[in-house]
Coordinates of C-alpha atoms in Angstrom, one line a residue:
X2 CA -17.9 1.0 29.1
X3 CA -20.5 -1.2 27.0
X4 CA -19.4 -4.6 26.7
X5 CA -19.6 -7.2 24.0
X6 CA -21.2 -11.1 24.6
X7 CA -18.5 -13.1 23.5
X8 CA -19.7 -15.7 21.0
X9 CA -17.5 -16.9 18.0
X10 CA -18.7 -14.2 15.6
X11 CA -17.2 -11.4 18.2
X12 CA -14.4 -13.2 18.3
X13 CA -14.2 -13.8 13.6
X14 CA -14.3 -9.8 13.8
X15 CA -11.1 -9.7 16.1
X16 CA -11.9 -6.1 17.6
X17 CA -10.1 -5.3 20.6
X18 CA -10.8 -2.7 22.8
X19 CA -7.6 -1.6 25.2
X20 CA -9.5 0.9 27.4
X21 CA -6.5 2.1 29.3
X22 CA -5.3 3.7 25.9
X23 CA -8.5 4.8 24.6
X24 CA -8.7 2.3 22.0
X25 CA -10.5 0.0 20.0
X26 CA -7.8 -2.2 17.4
X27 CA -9.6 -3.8 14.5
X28 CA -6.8 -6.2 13.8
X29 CA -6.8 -8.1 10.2
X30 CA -5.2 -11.2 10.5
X31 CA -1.7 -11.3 8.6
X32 CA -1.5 -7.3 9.4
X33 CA 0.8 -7.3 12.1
X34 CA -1.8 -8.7 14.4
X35 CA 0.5 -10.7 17.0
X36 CA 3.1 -7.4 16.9
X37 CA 0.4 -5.3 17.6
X38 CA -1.7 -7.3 20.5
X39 CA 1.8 -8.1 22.2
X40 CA 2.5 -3.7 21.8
X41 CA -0.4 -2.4 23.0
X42 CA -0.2 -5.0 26.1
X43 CA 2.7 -3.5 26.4
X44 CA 1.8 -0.2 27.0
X45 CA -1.0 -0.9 29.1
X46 CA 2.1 -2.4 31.4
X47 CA 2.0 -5.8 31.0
X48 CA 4.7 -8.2 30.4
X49 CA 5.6 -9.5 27.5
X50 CA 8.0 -11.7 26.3
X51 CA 8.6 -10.1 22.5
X52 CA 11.2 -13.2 21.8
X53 CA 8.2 -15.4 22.1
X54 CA 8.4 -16.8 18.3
X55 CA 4.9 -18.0 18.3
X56 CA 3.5 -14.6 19.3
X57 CA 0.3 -16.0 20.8
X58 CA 1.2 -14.6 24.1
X59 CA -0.1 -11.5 23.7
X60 CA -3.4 -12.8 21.5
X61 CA -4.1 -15.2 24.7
X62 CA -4.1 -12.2 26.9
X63 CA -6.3 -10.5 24.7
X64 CA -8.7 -12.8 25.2
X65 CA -11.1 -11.2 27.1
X66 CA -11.0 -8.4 25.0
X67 CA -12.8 -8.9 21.9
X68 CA -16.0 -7.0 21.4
X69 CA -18.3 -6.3 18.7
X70 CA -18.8 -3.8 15.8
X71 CA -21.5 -2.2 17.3
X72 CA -19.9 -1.5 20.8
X73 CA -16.9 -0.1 19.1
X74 CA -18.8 2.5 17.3
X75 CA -20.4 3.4 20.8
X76 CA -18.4 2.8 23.5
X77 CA -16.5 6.4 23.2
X78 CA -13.0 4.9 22.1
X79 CA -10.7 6.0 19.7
X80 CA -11.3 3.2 16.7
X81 CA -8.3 1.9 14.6
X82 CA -7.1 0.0 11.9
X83 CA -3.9 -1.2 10.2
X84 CA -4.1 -2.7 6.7
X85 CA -1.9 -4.3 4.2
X86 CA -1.2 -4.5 0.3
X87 CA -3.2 -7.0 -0.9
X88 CA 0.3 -8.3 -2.5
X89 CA 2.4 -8.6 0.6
X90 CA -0.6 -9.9 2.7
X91 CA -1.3 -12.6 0.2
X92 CA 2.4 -13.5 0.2
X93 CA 2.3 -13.4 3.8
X94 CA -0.4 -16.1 4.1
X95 CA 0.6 -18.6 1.4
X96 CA 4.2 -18.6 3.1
X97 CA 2.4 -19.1 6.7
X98 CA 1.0 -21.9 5.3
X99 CA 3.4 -23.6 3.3
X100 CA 6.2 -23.4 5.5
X101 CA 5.0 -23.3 9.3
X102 CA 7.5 -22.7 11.9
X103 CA 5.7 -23.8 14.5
X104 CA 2.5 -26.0 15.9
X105 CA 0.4 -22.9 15.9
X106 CA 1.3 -21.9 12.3
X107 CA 0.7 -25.7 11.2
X108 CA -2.9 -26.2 12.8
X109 CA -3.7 -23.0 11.3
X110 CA -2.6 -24.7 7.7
X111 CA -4.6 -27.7 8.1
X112 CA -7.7 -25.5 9.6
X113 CA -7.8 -23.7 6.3
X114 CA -7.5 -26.5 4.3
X115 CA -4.6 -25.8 2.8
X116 CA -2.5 -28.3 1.0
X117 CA 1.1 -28.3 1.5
X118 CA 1.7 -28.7 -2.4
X119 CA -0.3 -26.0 -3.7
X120 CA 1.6 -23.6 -5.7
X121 CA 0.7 -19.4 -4.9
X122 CA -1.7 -20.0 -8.1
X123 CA -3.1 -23.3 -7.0
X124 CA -4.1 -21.2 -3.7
X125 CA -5.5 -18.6 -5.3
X126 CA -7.5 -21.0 -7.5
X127 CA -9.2 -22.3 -4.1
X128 CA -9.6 -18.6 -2.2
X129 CA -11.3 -17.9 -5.9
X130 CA -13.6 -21.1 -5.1
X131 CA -14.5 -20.6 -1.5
X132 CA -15.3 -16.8 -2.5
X133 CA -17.6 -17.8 -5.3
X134 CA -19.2 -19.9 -3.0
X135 CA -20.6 -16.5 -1.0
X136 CA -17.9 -17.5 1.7
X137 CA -15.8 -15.1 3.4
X138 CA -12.8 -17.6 3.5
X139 CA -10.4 -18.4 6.4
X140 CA -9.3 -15.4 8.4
X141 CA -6.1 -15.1 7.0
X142 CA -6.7 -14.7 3.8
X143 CA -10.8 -12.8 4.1
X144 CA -10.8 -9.9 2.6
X145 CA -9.8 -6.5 5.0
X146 CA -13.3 -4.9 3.8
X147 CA -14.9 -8.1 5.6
X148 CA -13.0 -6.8 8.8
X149 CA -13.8 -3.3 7.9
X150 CA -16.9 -2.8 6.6
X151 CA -18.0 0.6 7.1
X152 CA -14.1 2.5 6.4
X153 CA -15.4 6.3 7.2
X154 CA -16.5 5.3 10.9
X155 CA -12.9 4.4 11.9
X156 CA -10.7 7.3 13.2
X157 CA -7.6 5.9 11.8
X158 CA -7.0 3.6 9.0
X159 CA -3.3 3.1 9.1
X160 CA -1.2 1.6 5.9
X161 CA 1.4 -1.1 7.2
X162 CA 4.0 0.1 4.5
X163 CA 3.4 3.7 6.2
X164 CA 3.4 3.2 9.3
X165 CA 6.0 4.7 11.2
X166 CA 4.8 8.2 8.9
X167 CA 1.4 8.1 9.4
X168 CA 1.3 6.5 13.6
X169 CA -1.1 8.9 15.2
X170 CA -0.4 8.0 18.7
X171 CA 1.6 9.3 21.3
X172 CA 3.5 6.0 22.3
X173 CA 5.9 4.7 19.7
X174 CA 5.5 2.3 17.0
X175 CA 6.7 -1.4 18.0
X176 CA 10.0 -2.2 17.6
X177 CA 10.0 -5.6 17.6
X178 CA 8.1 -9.0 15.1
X179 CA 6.3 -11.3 16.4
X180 CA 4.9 -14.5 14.3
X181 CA 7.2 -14.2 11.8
X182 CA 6.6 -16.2 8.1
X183 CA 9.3 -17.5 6.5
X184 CA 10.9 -16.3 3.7
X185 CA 11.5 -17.7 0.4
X186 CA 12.1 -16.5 -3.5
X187 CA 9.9 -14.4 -4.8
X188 CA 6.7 -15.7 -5.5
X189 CA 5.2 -15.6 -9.1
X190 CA 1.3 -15.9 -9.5
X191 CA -1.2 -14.7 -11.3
X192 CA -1.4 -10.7 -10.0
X193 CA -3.8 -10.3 -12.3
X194 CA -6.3 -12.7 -10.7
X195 CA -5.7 -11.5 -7.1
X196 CA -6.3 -7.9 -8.1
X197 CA -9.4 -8.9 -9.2
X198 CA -10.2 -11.2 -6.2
X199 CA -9.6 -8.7 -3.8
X200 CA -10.9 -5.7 -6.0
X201 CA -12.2 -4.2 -3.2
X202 CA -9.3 -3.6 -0.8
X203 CA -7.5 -2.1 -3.3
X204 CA -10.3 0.0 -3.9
X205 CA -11.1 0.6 -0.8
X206 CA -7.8 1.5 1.3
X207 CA -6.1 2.9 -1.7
X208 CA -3.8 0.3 -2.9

């Protein structure tokens, strides 16, 4: 199988390819991503400790796995994707941030330059910025076209909301969280701004 030179780019399009299951898993950040890497471990037959709250077990493992666009349209494996509602993802990330549970969660706040009292509108006033800019933004919140550029080369593009309908594989869906965000109230922002700001993952994956 081709193999990827790992350089920080590789590593910003967070493609993973599990060879044992015939796979290559685009994972977008704040889609399930630290569920996902700690399942398919799993089925490859490693252990996993699913109670780990942090969820950067299986994301350390995977570490060696990471490989490029181009060798995952050429290296034969079955290429796939989960995304998200823009909505929910948004949510997702603004709670991650605000309220960390962890060390993990908190360097990843202050790596993103988030400030603890922004409001969901204040943070959608600065992804609005940094994208204005020509910048594709911190990883959690880049837009899932950046991490999926060319849609009709994947094999599966898979809904999150849909996903126990729609799993194409022949080993089960997880049944377990890992990386949890807290919860809170709902959150009121502007909807009408982050439609717009992320235009083209609605347009694109059909939200």
């Amino acid at each position: 199988m081709l193999k990827s030179k790992l350089t920080k780019l590789t590593k910003r399009y967070n493609i993973l390819a599990f060879s044992q299951l015939n796979l290559n898993y685009w994972a977008i950040n704040k889609v399930a991503t630290s569920t996902m890497c700690n399942h398919l471990l799993i089925q490859t037959g490693a252990t996993i400790d699913t109670q780990n709250k942090s969820g950067q077990v299986g994301k350390r493992m995977t570490s060696t796995l990471h490989i490029d666009r181009e060798t995952a349209y050429t290296n034969g494996l079955i290429n796939f994707a989960i995304v998200r509602s823009p909505y929910a993802r948004f949510e997702s990330c603004y709670r991650h941030f605000k309220y960390p549970k962890n060390d993990i969660q908190y360097a990843g706040s202050h790596k993103a330059k988030f400030n603890p009292a922004w409001s969901p509108d204040d943070f959608l006033d600065h992804i609005e910025r940094v994208f204005d800019k020509g910048n594709v933004g911190n990883k959690h919140y880049s837009k899932q076209s950046w991490f999926i550029p060319d849609p009709e080369r994947l094999d599966h593009i898979i809904k999150l909301e849909s996903l126990a309908q729609d799993w194409p594989f022949d080993f089960p869906i997880p049944n377990f969280v890992s990386n949890s965000t807290s919860s809170s109230d709902n959150l009121q922002y502007n909807t009408d701004k982050l439609t717009h700001l992320y235009q083209e993952d609605f347009d694109t994956f059909g939200y």
